[in-house]
Short mmCIF file of C-alpha atoms and ligand atoms in Angstrom, two decimals:
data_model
loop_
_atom_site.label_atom_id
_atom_site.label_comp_id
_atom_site.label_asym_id
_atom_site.label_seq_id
_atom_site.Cartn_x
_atom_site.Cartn_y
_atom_site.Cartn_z
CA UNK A 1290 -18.57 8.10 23.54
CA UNK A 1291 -15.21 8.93 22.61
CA UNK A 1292 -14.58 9.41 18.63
CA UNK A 1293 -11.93 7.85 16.61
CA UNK A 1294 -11.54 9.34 13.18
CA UNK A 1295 -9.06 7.50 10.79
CA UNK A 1296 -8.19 9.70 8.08
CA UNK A 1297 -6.74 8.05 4.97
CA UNK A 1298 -6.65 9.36 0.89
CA UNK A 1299 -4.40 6.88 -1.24
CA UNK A 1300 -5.41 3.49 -2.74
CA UNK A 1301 -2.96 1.29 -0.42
CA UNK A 1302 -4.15 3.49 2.82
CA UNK A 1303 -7.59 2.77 1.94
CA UNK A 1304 -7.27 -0.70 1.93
CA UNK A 1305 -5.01 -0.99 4.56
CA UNK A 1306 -7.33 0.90 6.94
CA UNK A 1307 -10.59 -0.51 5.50
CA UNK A 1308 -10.33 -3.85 8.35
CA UNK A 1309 -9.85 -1.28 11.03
CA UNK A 1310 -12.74 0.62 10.43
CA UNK A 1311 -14.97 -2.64 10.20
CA UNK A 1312 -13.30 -3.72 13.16
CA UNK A 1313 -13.96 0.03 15.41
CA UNK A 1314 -17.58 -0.07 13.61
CA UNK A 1315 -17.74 -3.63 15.35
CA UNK A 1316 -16.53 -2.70 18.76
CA UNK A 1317 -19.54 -1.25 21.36
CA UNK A 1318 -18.03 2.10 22.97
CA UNK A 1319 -15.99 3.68 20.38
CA UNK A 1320 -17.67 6.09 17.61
CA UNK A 1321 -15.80 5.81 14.16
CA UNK A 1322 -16.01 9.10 11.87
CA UNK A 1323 -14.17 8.26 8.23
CA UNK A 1324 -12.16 10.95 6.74
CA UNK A 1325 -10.96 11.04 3.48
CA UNK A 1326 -8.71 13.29 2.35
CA UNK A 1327 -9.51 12.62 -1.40
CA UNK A 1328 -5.35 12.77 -2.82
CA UNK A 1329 -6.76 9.82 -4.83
CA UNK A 1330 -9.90 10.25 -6.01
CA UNK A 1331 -11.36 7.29 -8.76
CA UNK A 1332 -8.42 4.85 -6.97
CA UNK A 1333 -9.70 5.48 -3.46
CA UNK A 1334 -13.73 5.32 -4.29
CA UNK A 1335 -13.08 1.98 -5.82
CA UNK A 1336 -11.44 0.38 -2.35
CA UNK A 1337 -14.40 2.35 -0.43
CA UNK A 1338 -16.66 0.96 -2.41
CA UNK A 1339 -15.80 -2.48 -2.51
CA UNK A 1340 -15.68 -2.18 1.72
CA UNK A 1341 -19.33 -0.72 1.92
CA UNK A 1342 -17.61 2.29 3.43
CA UNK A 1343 -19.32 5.82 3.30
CA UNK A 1344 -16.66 8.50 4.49
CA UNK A 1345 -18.05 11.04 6.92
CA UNK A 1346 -15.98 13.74 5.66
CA UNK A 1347 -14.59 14.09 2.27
CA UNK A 1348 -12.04 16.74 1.66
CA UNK A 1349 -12.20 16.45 -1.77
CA UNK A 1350 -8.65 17.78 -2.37
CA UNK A 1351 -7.70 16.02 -5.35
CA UNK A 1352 -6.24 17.82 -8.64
CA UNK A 1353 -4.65 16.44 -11.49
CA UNK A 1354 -0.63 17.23 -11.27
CA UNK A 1355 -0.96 17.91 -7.64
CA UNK A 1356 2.41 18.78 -6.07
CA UNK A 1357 3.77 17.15 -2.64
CA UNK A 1358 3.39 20.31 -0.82
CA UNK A 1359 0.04 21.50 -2.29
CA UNK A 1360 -1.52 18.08 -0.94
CA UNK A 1361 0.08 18.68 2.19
CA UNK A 1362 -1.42 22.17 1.87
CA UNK A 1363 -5.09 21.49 1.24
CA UNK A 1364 -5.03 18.37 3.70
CA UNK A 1365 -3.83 20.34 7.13
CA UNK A 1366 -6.15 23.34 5.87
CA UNK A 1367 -9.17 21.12 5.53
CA UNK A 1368 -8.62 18.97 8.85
CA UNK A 1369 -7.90 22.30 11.20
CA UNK A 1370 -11.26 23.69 9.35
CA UNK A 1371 -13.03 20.11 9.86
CA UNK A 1372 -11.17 19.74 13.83
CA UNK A 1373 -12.43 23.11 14.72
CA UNK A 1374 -16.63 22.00 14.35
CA UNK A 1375 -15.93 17.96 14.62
CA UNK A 1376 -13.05 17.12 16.99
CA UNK A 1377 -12.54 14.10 17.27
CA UNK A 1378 -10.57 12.56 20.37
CA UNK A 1379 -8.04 10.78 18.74
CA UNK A 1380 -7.09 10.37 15.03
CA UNK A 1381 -5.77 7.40 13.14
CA UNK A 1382 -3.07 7.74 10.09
CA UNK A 1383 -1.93 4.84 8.08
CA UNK A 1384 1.49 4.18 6.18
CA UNK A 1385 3.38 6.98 4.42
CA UNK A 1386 1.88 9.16 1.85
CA UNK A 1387 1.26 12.52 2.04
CA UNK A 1388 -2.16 12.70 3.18
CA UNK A 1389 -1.13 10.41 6.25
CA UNK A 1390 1.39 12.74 7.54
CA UNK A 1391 -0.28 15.88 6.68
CA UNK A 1392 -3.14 14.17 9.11
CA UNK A 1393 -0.58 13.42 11.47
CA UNK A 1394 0.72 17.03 11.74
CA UNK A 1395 -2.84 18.63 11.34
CA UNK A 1396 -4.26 16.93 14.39
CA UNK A 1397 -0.91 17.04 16.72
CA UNK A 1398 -0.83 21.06 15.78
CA UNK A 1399 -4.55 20.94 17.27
CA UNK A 1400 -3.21 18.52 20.68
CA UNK A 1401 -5.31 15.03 18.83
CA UNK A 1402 -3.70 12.47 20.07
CA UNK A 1403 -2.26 10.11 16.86
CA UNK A 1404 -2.19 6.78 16.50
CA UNK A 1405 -0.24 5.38 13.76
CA UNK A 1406 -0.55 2.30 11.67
CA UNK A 1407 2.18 0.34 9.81
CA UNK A 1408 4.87 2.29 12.12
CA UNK A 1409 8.69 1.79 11.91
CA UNK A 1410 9.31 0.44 8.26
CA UNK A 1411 12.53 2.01 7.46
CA UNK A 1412 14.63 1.94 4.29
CA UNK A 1413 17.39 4.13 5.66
CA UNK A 1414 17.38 6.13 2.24
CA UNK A 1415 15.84 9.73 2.79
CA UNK A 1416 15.45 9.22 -1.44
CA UNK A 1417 14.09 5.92 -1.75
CA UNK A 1418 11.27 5.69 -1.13
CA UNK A 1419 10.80 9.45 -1.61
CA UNK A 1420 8.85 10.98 0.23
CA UNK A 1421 7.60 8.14 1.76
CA UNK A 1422 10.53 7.08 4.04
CA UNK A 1423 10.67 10.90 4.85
CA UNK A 1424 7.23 10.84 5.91
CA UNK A 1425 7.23 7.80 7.80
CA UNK A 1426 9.68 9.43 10.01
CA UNK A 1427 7.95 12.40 10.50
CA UNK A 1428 4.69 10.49 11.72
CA UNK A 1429 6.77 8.57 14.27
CA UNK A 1430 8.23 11.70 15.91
CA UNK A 1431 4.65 13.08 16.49
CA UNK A 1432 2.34 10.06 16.73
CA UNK A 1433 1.06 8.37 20.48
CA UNK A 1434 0.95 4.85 20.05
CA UNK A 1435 2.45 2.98 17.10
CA UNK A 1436 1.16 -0.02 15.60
CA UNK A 1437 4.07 -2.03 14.00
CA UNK A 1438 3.33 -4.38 11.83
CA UNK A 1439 6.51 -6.60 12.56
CA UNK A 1440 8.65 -7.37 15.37
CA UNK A 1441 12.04 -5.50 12.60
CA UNK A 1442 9.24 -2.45 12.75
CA UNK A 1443 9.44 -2.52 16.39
CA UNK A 1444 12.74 -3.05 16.64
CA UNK A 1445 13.52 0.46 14.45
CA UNK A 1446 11.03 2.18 16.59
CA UNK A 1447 13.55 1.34 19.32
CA UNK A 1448 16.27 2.45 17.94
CA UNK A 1449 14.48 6.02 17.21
CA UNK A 1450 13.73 6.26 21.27
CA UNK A 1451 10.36 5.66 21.20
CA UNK A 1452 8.87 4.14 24.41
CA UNK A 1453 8.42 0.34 24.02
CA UNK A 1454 4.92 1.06 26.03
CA UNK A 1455 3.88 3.03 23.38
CA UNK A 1456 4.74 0.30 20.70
CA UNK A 1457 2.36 -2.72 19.87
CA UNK A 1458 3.08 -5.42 17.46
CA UNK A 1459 0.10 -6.04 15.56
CA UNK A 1460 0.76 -7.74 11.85
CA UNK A 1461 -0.41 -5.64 8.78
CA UNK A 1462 -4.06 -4.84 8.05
CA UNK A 1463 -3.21 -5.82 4.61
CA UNK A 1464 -3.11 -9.15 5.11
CA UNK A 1465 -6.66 -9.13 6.69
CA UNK A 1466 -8.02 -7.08 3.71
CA UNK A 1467 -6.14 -10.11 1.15
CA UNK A 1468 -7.28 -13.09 2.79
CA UNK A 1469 -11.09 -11.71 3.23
CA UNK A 1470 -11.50 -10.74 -0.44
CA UNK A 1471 -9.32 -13.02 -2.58
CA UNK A 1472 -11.67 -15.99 -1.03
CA UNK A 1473 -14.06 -14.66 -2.71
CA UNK A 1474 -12.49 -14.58 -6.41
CA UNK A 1475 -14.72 -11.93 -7.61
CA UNK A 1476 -15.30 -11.74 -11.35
CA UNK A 1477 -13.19 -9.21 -13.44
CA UNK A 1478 -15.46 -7.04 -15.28
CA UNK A 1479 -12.88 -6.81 -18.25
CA UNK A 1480 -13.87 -9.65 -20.54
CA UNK A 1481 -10.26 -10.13 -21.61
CA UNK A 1482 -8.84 -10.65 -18.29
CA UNK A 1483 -11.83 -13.20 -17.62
CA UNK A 1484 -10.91 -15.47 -21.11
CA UNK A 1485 -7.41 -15.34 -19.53
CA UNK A 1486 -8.23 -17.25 -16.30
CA UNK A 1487 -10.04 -19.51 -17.91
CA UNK A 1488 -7.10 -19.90 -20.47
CA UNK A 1489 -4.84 -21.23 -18.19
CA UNK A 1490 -1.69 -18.90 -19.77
CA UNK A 1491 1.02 -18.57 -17.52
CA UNK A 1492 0.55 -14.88 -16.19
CA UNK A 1493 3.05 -12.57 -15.06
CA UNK A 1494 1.52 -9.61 -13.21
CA UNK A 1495 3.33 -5.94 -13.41
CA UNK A 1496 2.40 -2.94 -11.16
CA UNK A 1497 4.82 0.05 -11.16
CA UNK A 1498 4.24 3.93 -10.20
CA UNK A 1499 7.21 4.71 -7.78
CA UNK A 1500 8.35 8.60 -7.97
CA UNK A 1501 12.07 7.74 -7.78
CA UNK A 1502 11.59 5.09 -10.90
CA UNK A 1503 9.38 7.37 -13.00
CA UNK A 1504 11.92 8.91 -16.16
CA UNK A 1505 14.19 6.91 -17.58
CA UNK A 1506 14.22 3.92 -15.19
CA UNK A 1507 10.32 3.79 -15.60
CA UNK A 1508 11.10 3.34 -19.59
CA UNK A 1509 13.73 0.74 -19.23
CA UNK A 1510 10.86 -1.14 -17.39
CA UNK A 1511 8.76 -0.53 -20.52
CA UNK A 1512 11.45 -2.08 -22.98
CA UNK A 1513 11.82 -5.02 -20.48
CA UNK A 1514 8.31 -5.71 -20.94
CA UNK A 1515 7.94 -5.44 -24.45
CA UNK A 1516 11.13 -8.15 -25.11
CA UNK A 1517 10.03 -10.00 -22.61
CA UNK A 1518 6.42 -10.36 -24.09
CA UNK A 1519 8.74 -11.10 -27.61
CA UNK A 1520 10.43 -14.04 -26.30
CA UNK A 1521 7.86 -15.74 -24.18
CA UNK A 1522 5.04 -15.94 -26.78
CA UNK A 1523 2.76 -18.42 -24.10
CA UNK A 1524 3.24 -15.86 -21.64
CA UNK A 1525 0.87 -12.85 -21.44
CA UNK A 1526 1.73 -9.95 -19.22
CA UNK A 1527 -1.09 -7.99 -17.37
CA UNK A 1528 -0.18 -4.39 -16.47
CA UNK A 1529 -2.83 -2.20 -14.61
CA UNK A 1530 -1.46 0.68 -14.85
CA UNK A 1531 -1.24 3.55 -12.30
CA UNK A 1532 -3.57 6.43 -13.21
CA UNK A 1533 -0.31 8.73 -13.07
CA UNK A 1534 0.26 10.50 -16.30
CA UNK A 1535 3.87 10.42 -15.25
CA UNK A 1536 3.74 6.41 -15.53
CA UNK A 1537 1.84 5.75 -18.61
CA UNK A 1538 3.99 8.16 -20.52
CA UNK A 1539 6.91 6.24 -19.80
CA UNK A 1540 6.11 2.37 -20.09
CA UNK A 1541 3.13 2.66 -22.58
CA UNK A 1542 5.49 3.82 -25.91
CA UNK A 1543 7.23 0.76 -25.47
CA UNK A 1544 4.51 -1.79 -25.82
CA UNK A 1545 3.06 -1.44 -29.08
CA UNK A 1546 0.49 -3.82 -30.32
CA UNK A 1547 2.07 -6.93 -28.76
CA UNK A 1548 -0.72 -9.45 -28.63
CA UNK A 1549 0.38 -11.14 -25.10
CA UNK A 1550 0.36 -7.82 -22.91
CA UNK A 1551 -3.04 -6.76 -21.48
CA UNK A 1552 -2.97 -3.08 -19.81
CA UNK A 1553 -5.84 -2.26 -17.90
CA UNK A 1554 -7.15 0.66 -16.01
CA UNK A 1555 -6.01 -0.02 -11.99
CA UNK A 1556 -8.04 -2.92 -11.05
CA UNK A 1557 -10.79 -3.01 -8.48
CA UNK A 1558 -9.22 -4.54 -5.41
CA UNK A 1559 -11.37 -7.63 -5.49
CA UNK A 1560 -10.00 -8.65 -9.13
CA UNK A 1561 -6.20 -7.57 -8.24
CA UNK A 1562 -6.62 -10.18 -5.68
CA UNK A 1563 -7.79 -12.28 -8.05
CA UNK A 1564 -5.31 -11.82 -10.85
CA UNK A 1565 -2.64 -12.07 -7.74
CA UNK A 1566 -3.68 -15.78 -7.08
CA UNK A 1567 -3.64 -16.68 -10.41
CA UNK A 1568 -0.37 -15.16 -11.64
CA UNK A 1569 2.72 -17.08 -12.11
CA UNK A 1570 5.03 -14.19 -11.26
CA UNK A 1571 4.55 -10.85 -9.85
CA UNK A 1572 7.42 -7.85 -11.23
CA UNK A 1573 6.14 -4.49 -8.75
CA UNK A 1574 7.48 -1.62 -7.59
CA UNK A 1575 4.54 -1.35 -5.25
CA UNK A 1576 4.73 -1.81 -1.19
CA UNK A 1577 1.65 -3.31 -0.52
CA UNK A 1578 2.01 -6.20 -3.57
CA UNK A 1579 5.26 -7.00 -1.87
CA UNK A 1580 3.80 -7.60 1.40
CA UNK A 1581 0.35 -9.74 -0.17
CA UNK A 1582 1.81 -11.58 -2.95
CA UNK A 1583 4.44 -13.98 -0.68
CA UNK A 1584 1.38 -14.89 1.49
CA UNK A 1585 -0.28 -16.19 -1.60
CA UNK A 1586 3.34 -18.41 -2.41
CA UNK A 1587 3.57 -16.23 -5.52
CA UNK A 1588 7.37 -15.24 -6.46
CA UNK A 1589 7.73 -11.49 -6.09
CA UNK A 1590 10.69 -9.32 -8.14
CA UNK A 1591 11.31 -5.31 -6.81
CA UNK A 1592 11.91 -3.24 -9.11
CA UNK A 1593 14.19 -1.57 -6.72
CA UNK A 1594 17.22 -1.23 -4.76
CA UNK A 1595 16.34 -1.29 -1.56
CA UNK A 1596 13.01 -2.01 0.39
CA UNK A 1597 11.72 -1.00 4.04
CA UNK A 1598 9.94 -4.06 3.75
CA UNK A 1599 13.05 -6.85 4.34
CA UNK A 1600 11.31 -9.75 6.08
CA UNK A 1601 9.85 -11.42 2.99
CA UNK A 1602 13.63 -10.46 1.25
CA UNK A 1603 15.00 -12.37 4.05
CA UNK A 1604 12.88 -15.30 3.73
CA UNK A 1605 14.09 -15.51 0.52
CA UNK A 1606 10.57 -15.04 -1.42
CA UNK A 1607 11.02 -11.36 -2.30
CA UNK A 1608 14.02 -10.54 -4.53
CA UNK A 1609 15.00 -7.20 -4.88
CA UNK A 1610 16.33 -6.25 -8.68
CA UNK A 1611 16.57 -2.85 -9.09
CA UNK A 1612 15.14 -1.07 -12.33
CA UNK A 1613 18.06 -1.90 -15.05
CA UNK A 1614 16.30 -3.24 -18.02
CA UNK A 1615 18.97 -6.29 -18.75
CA UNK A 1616 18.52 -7.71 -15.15
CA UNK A 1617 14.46 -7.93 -15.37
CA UNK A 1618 14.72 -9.55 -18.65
CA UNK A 1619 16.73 -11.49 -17.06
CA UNK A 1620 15.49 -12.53 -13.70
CA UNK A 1621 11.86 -12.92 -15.18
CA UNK A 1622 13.68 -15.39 -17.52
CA UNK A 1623 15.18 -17.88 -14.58
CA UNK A 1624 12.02 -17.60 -13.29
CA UNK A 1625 10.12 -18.90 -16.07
CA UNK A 1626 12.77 -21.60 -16.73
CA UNK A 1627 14.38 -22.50 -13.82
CA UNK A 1628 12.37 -24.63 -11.86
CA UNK A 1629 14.39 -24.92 -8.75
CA UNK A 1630 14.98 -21.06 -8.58
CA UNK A 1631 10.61 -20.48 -9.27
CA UNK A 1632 10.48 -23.52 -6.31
CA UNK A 1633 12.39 -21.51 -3.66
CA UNK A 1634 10.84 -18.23 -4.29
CA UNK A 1635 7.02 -19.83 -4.72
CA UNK A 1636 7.29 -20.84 -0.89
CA UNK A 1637 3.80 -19.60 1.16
CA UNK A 1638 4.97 -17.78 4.29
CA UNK A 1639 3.18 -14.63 5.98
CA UNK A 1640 5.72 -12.95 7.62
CA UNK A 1641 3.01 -9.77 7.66
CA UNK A 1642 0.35 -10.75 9.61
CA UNK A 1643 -2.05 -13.71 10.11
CA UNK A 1644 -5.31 -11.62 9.43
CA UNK A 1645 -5.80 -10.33 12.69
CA UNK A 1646 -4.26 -7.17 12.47
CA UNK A 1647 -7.23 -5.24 12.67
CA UNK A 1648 -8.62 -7.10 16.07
CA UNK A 1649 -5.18 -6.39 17.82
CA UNK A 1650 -5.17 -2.64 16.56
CA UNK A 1651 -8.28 -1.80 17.84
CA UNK A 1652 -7.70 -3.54 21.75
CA UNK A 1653 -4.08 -1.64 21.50
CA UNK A 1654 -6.85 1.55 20.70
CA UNK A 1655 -8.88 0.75 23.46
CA UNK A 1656 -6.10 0.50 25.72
CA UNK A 1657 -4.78 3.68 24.51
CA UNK A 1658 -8.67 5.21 25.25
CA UNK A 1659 -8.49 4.26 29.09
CA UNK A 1660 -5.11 5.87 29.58
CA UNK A 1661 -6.42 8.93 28.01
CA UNK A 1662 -9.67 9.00 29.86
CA UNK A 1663 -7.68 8.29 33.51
CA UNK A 1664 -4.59 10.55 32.57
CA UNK A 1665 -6.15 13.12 30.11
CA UNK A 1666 -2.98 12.58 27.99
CA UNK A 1667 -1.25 9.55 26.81
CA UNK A 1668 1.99 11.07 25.01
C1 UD1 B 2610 0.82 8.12 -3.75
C2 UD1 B 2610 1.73 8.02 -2.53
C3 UD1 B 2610 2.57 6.76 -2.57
C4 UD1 B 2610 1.71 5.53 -2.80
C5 UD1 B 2610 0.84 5.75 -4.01
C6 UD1 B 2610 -0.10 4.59 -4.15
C7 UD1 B 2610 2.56 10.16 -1.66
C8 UD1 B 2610 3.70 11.09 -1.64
N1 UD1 B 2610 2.67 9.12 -2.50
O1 UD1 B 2610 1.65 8.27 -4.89
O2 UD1 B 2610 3.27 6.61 -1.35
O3 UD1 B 2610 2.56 4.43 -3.01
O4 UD1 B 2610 0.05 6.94 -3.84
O5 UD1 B 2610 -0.65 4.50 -5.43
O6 UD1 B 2610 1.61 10.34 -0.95
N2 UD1 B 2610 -4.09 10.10 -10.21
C9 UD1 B 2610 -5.34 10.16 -10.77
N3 UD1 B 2610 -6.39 9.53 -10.12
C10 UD1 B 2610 -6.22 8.87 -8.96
C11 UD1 B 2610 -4.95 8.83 -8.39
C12 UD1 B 2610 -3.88 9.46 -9.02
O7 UD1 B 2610 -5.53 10.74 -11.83
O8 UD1 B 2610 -7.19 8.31 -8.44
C13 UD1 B 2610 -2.95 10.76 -10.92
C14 UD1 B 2610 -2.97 12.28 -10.83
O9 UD1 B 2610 -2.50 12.80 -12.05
C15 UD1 B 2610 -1.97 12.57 -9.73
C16 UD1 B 2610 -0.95 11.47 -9.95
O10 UD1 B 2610 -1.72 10.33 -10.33
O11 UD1 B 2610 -1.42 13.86 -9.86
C17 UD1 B 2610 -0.11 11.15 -8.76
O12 UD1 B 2610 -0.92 10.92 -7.61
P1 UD1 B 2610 -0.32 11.25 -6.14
O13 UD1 B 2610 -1.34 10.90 -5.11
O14 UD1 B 2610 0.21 12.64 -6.12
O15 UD1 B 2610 0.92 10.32 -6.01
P2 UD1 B 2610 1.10 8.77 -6.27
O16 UD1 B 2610 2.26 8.63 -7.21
O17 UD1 B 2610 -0.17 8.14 -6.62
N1 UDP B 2611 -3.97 -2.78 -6.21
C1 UDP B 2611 -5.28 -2.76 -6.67
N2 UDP B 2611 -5.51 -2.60 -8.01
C2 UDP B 2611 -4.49 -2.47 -8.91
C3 UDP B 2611 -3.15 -2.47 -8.43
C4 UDP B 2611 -2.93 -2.63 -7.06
O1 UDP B 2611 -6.23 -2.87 -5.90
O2 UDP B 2611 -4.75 -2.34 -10.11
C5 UDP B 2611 -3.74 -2.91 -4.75
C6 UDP B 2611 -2.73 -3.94 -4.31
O3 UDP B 2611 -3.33 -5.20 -4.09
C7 UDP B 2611 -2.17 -3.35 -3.02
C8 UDP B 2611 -2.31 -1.86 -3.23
O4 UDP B 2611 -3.19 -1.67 -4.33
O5 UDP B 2611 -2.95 -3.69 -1.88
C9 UDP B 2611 -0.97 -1.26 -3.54
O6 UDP B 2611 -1.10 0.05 -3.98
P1 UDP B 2611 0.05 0.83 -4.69
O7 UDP B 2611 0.96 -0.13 -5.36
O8 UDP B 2611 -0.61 1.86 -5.53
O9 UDP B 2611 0.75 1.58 -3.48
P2 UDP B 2611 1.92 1.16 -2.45
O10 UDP B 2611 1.51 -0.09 -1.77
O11 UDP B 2611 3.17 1.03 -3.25
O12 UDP B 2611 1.99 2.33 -1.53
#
């Protein structure tokens, strides 16, 4: 039976690639061997956990202060050791992070074919995101078949020369691992956070941990917070907070003892997705929040400049609002007291995906298989 082997190591890969592995564990024919790189280690055993899933291989690569290179290091190192004794026949790499094109490069170097998930988001800034948008590229130059989660994904693919045959619009996984587990609004083990959604406090739900906004910008965000949470007493702000040291030691000096902001270690997904459907307003940095959050009709601000992400931007439910520390104060504000402005950004659409992602990934796979079994290559 041929062997599939995603290989994933981050929080937002793991749960992004979590409905593909249920779906290949579904589908007769195909043998599914998990990888895990390990770059995150508490942040991804939490998402494997939640999906049941037991990783065949663990590379356990994870050290505290790791640097870009030495994850790219250990990860290509521990996949040519693992490809040599358990080759798999073709590997699956999700997104942008290290780990994914480290995986990407490790199993092309070895002639794996690669099949890559969320292909063709493009912000068209080498430095923003960095390295993601850097990374992204990379994968697309060496992967086989790329799964684009939007038709503008596509579309970039295109204009990078890569075959339309090899392309296949499927919607993003995320939205298959959202709408399966916020339905089931598990309980948050955090007592605080439970009083709160029973309070029925407005809620205005932070996540930030972006290299390029860690430093200074990363502080203004803190200071935004903290006046924010001063002027809007019957507001209370929840901020799980990245386990980067980078992150908390910029934003946590600036909260203080404020009674209305809650930080919490990084949330199992199940309660994120809870806390997502009952905040008021989301203010992110993150990717993946900007692609769930507008399919649950909550109002989404970036904290950033630009985004390879511009359908829900488009649509007018995403605004993008960089880092400065005058403008979140601000935009939060209109939100909270401008009706009309909360009314045109609160809009449900799901320009992401439908929840099928996974199912059309895995035919496009299959596909992909038969071509490789008749042609013995499919590049
Ligand atoms: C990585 C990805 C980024 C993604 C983000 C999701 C790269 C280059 N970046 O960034 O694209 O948006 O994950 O969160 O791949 N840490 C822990 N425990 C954990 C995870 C992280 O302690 O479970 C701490 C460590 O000190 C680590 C630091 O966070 O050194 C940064 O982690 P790292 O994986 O290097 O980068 P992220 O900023 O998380
Ligand atoms: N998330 C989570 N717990 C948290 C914060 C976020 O499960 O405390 C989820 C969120 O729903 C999204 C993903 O993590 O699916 C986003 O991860 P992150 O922001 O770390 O990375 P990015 O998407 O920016 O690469």
């Amino acid at each position: 039976m041929p062997v599939i082997m995603p290989i994933y190591g981050t929080r937002p890969e793991a749960i992004k690639m979590a409905p593909i592995i249920a779906e290949l564990q579904r589908t007769p024919g195909l043998e599914c061997f998990v990888t895990v790189t390990g770059q995150h280690r508490t942040m991804l055993d939490q998402v494997n956990q939640l999906f049941g899933i037991t990783p065949d291989h663990d590379l356990n690569i994870f050290e505290p202060g790791q640097s870009l290179n030495e994850i790219l290091i250990r990860t290509i190192s521990g996949l040519d050791k693992l490809f040599a004794v358990n080759r798999p026949d073709v590997v699956v790499v999700q997104g942008d992070t290290t780990t994914s094109t480290a995986a990407a490069l490790a199993a092309f170097n070895c002639g794996i074919p690669v099949v890559h998930v969320e292909a063709g988001l493009r912000s068209g800034n080498p430095l923003s995101p960095f390295p993601e948008e850097g990374n992204r590229k990379i994968t697309s130059q060496i992967a086989s078949l790329h799964l684009a989660p939007t038709e503008t994904s596509r579309a970039n693919l295109l204009a990078e020369n890569i075959k339309a045959e090899n392309i296949v619009v499927t919607g993003n996984t995320v939205i298959d691992a959202l709408l399966t587990t916020v339905q089931k609004q598990l309980p948050f083990v955090d007592p605080q956070l439970e009083a709160l959604a029973s309070s029925g406090r407005r809620i205005l739900l932070v996540t930030t941990h972006r290299r390029e906004n860690q430093g200074e910008a990363m502080q203004g965000i803190g200071r935004a917070l903290a006046r924010i949470a001063a002027a809007e007493p019957d507001l209370t702000i929840v901020l799980p907070i990245h386990r980067n040291p980078a992150v908390r030691e910029a934003v946590l000096p600036y909260l203080g003892s404020a009674g209305n902001i809650l930080v919490t270690e990084p949330l199992e997904y199940g309660e994120f997705t809870r806390l997502l459907s009952l905040a008021h307003v989301i203010l992110t940095d993150s990717g993946g929040v900007q692609e769930e959050a507008p399919s649950l009709g909550k109002p989404v601000l970036v904290m950033r400049e630009n985004t390879e992400r511009p359908e829900a931007v488009e649509a007018g439910v995403v605004k993008l609002i960089g880092t400065d520390e005058d403008r979140i104060v601000f935009e939060v504000d209109r939100l909270l007291h401008d009706e009309t402005h909360f009314k045109s950004l609160a809009e449900a659409i799901t320009p992401y995906g439908d929840g099928t992602a996974a199912q059309r990934s895995v035919s496009a796979l299959k596909m992909i298989m038969i071509k490789l079994e008749r042609h013995g290559t499919y590049l």
